[in-house]
Coordinates of C-alpha atoms in Angstrom, one line a residue:
X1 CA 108.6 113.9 108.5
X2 CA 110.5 114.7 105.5
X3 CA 109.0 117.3 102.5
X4 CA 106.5 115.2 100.6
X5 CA 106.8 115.2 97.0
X6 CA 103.7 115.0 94.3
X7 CA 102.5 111.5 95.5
X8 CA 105.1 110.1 98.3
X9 CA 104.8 111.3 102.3
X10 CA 107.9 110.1 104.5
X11 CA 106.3 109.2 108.0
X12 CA 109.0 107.6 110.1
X13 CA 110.3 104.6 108.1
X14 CA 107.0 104.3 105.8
X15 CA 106.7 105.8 102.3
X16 CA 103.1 106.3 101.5
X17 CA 102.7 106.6 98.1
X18 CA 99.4 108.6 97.3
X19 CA 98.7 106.7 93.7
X20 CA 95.0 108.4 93.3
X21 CA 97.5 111.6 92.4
X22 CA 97.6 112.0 88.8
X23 CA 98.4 108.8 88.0
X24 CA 96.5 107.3 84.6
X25 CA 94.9 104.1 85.5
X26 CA 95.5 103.0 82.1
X27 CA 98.9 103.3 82.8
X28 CA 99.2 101.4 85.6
X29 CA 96.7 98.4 83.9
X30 CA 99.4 98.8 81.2
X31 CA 102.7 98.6 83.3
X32 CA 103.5 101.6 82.4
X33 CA 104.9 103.2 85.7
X34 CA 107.9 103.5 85.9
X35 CA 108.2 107.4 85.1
X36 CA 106.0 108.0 87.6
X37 CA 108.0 106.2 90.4
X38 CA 111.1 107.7 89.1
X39 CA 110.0 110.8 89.2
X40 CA 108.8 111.1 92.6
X41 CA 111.6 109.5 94.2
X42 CA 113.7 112.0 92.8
X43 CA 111.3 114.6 94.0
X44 CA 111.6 113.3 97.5
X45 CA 115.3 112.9 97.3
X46 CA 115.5 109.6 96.7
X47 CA 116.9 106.8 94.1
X48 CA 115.9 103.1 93.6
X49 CA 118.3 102.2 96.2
X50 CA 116.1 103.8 98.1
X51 CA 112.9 102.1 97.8
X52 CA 114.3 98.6 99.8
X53 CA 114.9 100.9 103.3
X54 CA 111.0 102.3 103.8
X55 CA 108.0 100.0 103.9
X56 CA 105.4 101.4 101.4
X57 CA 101.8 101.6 101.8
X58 CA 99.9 102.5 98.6
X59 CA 97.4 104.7 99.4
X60 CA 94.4 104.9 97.4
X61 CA 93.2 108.5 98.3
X62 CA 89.8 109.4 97.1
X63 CA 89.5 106.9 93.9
X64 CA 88.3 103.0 93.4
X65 CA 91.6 101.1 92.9
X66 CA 91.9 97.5 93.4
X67 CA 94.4 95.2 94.0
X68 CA 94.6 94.1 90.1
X69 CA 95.1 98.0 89.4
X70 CA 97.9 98.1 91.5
X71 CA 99.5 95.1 91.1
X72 CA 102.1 96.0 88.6
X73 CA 103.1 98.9 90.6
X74 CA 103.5 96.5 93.8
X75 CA 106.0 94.2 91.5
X76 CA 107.5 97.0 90.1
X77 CA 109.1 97.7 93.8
X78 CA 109.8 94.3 94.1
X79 CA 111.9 94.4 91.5
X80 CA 113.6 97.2 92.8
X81 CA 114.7 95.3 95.9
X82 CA 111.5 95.6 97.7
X83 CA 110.8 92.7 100.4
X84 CA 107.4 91.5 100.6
X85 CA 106.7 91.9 103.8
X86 CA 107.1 95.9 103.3
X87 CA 104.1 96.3 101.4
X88 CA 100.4 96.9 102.2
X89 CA 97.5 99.3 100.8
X90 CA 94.8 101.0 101.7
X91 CA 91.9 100.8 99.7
X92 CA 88.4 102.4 99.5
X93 CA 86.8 100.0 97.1
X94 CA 85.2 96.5 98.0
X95 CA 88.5 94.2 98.3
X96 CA 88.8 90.7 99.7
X97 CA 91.6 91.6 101.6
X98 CA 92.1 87.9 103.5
X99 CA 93.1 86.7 100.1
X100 CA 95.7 89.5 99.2
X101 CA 99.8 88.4 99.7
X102 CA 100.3 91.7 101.8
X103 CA 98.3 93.6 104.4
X104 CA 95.4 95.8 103.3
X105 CA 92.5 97.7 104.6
X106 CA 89.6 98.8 102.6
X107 CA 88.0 102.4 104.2
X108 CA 84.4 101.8 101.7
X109 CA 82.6 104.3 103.3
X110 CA 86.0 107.3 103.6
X111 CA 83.8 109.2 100.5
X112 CA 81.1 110.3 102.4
X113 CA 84.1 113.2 103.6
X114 CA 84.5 114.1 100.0
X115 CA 84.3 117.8 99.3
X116 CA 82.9 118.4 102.8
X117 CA 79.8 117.8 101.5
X118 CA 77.3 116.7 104.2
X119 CA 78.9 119.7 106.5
X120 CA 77.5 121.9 103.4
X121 CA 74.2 120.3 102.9
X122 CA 73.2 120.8 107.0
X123 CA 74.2 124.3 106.5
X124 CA 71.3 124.8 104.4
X125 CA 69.0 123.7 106.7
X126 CA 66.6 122.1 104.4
X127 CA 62.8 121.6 105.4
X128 CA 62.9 117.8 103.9
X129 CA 59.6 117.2 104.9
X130 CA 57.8 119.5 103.4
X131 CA 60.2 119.9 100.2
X132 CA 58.4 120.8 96.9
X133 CA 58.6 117.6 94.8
X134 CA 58.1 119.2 91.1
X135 CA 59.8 116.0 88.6
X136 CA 59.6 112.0 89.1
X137 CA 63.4 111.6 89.6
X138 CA 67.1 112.9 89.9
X139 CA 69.9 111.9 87.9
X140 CA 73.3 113.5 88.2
X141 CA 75.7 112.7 85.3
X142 CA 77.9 115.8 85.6
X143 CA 80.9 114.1 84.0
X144 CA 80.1 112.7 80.4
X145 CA 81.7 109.4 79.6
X146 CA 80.3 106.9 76.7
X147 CA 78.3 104.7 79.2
X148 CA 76.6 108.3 80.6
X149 CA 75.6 109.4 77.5
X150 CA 74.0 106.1 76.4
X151 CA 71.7 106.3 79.6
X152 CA 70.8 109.6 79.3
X153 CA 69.5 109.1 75.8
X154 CA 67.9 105.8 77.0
X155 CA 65.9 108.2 79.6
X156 CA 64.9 110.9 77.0
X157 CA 63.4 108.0 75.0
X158 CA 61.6 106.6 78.0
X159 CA 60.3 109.8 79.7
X160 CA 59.7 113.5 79.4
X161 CA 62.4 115.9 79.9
X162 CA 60.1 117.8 82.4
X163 CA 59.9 114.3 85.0
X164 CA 63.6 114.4 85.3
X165 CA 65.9 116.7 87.2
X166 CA 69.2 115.6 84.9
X167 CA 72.5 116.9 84.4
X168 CA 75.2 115.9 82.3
X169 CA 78.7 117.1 80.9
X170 CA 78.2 120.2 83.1
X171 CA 82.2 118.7 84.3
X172 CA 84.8 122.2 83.0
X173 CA 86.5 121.3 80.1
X174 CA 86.2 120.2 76.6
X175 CA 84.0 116.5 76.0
X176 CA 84.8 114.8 72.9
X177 CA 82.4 115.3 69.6
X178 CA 81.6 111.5 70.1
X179 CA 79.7 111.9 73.4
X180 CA 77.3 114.9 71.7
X181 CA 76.8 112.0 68.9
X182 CA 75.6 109.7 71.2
X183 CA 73.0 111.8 72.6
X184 CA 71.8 113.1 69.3
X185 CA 69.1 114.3 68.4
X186 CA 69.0 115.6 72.3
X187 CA 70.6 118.5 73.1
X188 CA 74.2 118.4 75.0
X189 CA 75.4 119.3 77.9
X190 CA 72.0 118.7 80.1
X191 CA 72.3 121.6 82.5
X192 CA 69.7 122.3 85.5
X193 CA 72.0 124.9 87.9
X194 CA 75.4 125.7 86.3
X195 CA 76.8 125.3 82.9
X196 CA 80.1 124.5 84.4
X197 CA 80.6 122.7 88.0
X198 CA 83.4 123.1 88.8
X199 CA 84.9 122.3 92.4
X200 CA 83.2 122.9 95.1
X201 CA 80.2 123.4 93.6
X202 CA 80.2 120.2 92.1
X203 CA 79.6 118.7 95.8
X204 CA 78.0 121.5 97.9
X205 CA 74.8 123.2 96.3
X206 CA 73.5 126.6 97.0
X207 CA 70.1 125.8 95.7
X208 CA 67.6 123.3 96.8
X209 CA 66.6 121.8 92.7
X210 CA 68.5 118.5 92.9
X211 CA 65.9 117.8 96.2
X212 CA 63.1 118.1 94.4
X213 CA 62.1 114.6 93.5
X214 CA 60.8 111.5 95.2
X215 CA 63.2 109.0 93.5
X216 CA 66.9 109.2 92.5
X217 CA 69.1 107.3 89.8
X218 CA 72.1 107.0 91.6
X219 CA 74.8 106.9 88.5
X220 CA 77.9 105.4 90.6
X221 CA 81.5 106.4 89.4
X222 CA 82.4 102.4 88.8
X223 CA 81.5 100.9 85.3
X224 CA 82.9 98.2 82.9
X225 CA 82.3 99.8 79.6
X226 CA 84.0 103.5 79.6
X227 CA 87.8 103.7 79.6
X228 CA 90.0 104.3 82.3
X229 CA 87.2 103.7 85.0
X230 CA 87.1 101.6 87.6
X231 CA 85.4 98.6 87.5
X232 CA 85.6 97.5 91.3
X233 CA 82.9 98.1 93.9
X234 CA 83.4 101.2 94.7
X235 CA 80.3 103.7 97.1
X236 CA 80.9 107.2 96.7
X237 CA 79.2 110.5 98.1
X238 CA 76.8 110.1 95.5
X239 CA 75.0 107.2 97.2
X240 CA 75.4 109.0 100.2
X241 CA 73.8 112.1 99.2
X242 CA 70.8 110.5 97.8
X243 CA 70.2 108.8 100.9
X244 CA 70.9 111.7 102.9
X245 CA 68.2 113.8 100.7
X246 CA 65.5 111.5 101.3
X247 CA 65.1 109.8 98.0
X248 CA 64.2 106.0 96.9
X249 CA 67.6 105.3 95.4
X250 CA 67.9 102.7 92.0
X251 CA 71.9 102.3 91.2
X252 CA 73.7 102.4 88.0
X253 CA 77.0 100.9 88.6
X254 CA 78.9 97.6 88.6
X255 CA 77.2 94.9 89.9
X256 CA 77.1 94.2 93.4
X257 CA 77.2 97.5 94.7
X258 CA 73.4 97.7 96.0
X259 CA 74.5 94.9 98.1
X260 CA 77.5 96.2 99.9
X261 CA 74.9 99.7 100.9
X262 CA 72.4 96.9 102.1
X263 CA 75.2 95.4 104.4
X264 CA 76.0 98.7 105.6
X265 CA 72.3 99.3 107.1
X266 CA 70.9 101.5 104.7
X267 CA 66.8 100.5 104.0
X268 CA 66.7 100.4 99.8
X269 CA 62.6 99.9 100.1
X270 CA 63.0 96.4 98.6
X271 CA 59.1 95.8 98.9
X272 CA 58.7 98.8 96.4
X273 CA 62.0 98.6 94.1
X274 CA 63.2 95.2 92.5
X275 CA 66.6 95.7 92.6
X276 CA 68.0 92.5 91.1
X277 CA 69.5 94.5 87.9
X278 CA 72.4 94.8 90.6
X279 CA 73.4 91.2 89.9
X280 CA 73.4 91.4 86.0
X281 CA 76.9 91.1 85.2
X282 CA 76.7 92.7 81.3
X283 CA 76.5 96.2 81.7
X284 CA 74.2 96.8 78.6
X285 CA 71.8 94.6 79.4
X286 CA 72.0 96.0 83.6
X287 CA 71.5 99.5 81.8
X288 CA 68.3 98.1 80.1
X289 CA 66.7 96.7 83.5
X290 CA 67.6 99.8 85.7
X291 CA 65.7 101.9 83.1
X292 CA 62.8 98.9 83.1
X293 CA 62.9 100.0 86.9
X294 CA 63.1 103.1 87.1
X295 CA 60.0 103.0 84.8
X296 CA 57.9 101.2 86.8
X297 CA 58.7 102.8 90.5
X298 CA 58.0 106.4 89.2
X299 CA 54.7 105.2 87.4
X300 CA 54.0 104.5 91.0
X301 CA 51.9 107.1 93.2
X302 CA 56.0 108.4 94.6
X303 CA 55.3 111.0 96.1
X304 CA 52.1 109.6 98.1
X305 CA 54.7 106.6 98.7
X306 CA 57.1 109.1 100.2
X307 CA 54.9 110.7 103.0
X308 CA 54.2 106.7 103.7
X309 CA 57.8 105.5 103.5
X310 CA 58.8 108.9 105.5
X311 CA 59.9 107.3 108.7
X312 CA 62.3 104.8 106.7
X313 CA 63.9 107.7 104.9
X314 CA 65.0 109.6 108.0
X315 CA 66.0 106.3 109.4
X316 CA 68.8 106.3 106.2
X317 CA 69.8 110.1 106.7
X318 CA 70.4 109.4 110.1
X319 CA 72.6 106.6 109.1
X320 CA 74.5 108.7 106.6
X321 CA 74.8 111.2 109.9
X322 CA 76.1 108.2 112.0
X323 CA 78.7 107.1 109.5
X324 CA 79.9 111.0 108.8
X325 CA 79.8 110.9 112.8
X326 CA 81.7 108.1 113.4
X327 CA 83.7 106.7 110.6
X328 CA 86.8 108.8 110.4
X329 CA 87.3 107.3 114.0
X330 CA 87.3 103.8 113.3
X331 CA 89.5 104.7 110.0
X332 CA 92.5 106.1 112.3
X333 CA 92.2 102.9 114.2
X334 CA 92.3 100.3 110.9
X335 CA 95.4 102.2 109.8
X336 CA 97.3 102.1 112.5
X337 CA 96.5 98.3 112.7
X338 CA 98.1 98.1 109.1
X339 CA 100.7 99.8 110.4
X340 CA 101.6 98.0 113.2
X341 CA 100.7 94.8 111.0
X342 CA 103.5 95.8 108.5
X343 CA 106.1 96.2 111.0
X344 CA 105.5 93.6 112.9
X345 CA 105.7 91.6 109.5
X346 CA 108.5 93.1 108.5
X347 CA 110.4 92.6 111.8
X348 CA 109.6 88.8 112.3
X349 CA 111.3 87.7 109.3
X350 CA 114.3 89.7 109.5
X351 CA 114.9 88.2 113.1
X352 CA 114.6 85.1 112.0

């Protein structure tokens, strides 16, 4: 293995290229790559006469690329003398991969490893059962974007400030003047713990606040109105951990998404929660019904409803446990099916 520069890793004849390093996803909708590529091949030594020797496997790392986001860059090495059977990716977001012209594997579920979050949250040894529940619901919007900000102040409308455990813009740095207009005449950021979050504490909590509510408003990293967001299907650890901390989940995120957690085996109390918001395709008007729904579950006897529902809660934690347990496992295994998939590919039509 040769010394890896900032996004490509030499492993025998394979470049993987880790695209979820730095690289603007504007930039890559716009076709506007070729610095980067250029850049890092001169890191790792290389030149674009280069690039026709290695297969490449994009690797989408820890964010919700799809095949449209990457499709530029995958011409782009084409162009440079790339053959197509030397190409594949490996995705974390939803992708119908039987219709792609390379090989690709989608890992969906590789974010519950994020941060090392779940080995954090059994090191507190929380007494779930008997947790305090002092608000209605949780929502965690600790970085601000447009679509964030409009929700929040949809919620502050709808319900006191005292039902709802809710961060937002607690992300370090500077948010623009336009997301405090948004939320005006509430008050911005919306902090419960720490002003600032930054990593790790933004995945592994020494407190037990963010518990404290029957119901949670999972806000998803995937939308269609902010820019420079993902808008494919995309489950992060922030489903994860609201399943894992025993909460009746409701989704804000692109549509679809509550039915992909469904197929993985997770209970979302559909005889309690109505959650066909998750196939309205404008994002306003999905905003709208999610806080419609969110409305009526809390006005709901929740927490009564969670001592009933408590058997089909730990039935999801365990689930979350069972995936953490088991799914790096069957990860190793799909890659080196794409591997051995790309090679193989690769090696048929140059024999022939």
């Amino acid at each position: 293995m040769t010394p890896e520069s900032h996004r490509i890793r030499i492993v025998d004849d394979i470049i993987w290229y880790d695209i979820w390093k730095g690289v603007l996803t504007q930039r890559l909708r716009d076709d506007d790559i070729l610095e980067y590529l250029l850049d890092d091949l001169s890191s790792a030594g290389l030149s674009t006469e280069d690039i026709k020797s290695y297969s490449w496997i994009v690797n989408a790392g820890w964010e919700g690329y799809s095949a449209e986001d990457i499709e530029h860059f995958r011409i782009l090495l084409l162009k440079h003398g790339l053959p197509e059977t030397r190409f594949g990716a490996v995705f974390i977001a939803y992708e119908d991969v039987d219709k792609l012209p390379y090989p690709a594997i989608c890992l969906t579920d590789r974010m519950i490893y994020l941060g090392h979050w779940y080995k954090g949250l059994k090191k507190q040894n929380v007494d779930w059962l008997n947790m305090p529940m002092t608000s209605d619901f949780t929502v965690l919007m600790r970085r601000a974007s447009e679509s964030r900000c409009h929700l929040a102040k949809k919620l502050l409308q709808q319900f006191d400030a005292k039902q709802m455990i809710m961060t937002l813009g607690t992300n370090p740095g500077t948010d623009p003047q336009h997301f405090r207009d948004i939320i005006k005449p509430y008050a911005y950021p919306i902090v419960v713990d720490l002003v600032e979050s930054p990593y790790p504490t933004n995945f592994i909590h020494n407190h037990e606040t963010f518990y404290q509510a029957p119901v949670q408003l999972v806000v998803e990293s995937s939308n269609e109105i902010d820019a420079n967001i993902w808008h494919s299907i995309f489950i992060t650890e922030k489903s994860y951990k609201a399943l894992s901390w025993y909460q009746f989940p409701i989704w804000y995120a692109v549509p679809g998404l509550v039915g992909k957690l469904r197929e993985q085996g997770f209970d979302l109390f559909d005889d309690i929660i109505d959650h066909r918001y998750d196939q309205e395709q404008d994002s306003w008007i999905r905003m709208k019904k999610v806080v419609e729904e969110i409305t009526k579950l809390v006005g709901k006897d929740t927490k009564a409803l969670r001592r009933e529902y408590w058997k089909r809660l730990e039935s999801n934690a365990a689930l979350v446990e069972q995936i953490h347990t088991n799914a790096s496992k069957t990860h190793k295994v799909q890659t080196t099916r794409l591997i051995d998939e790309i090679l193989q590919l690769h090696k048929s039509t140059t024999s022939t």
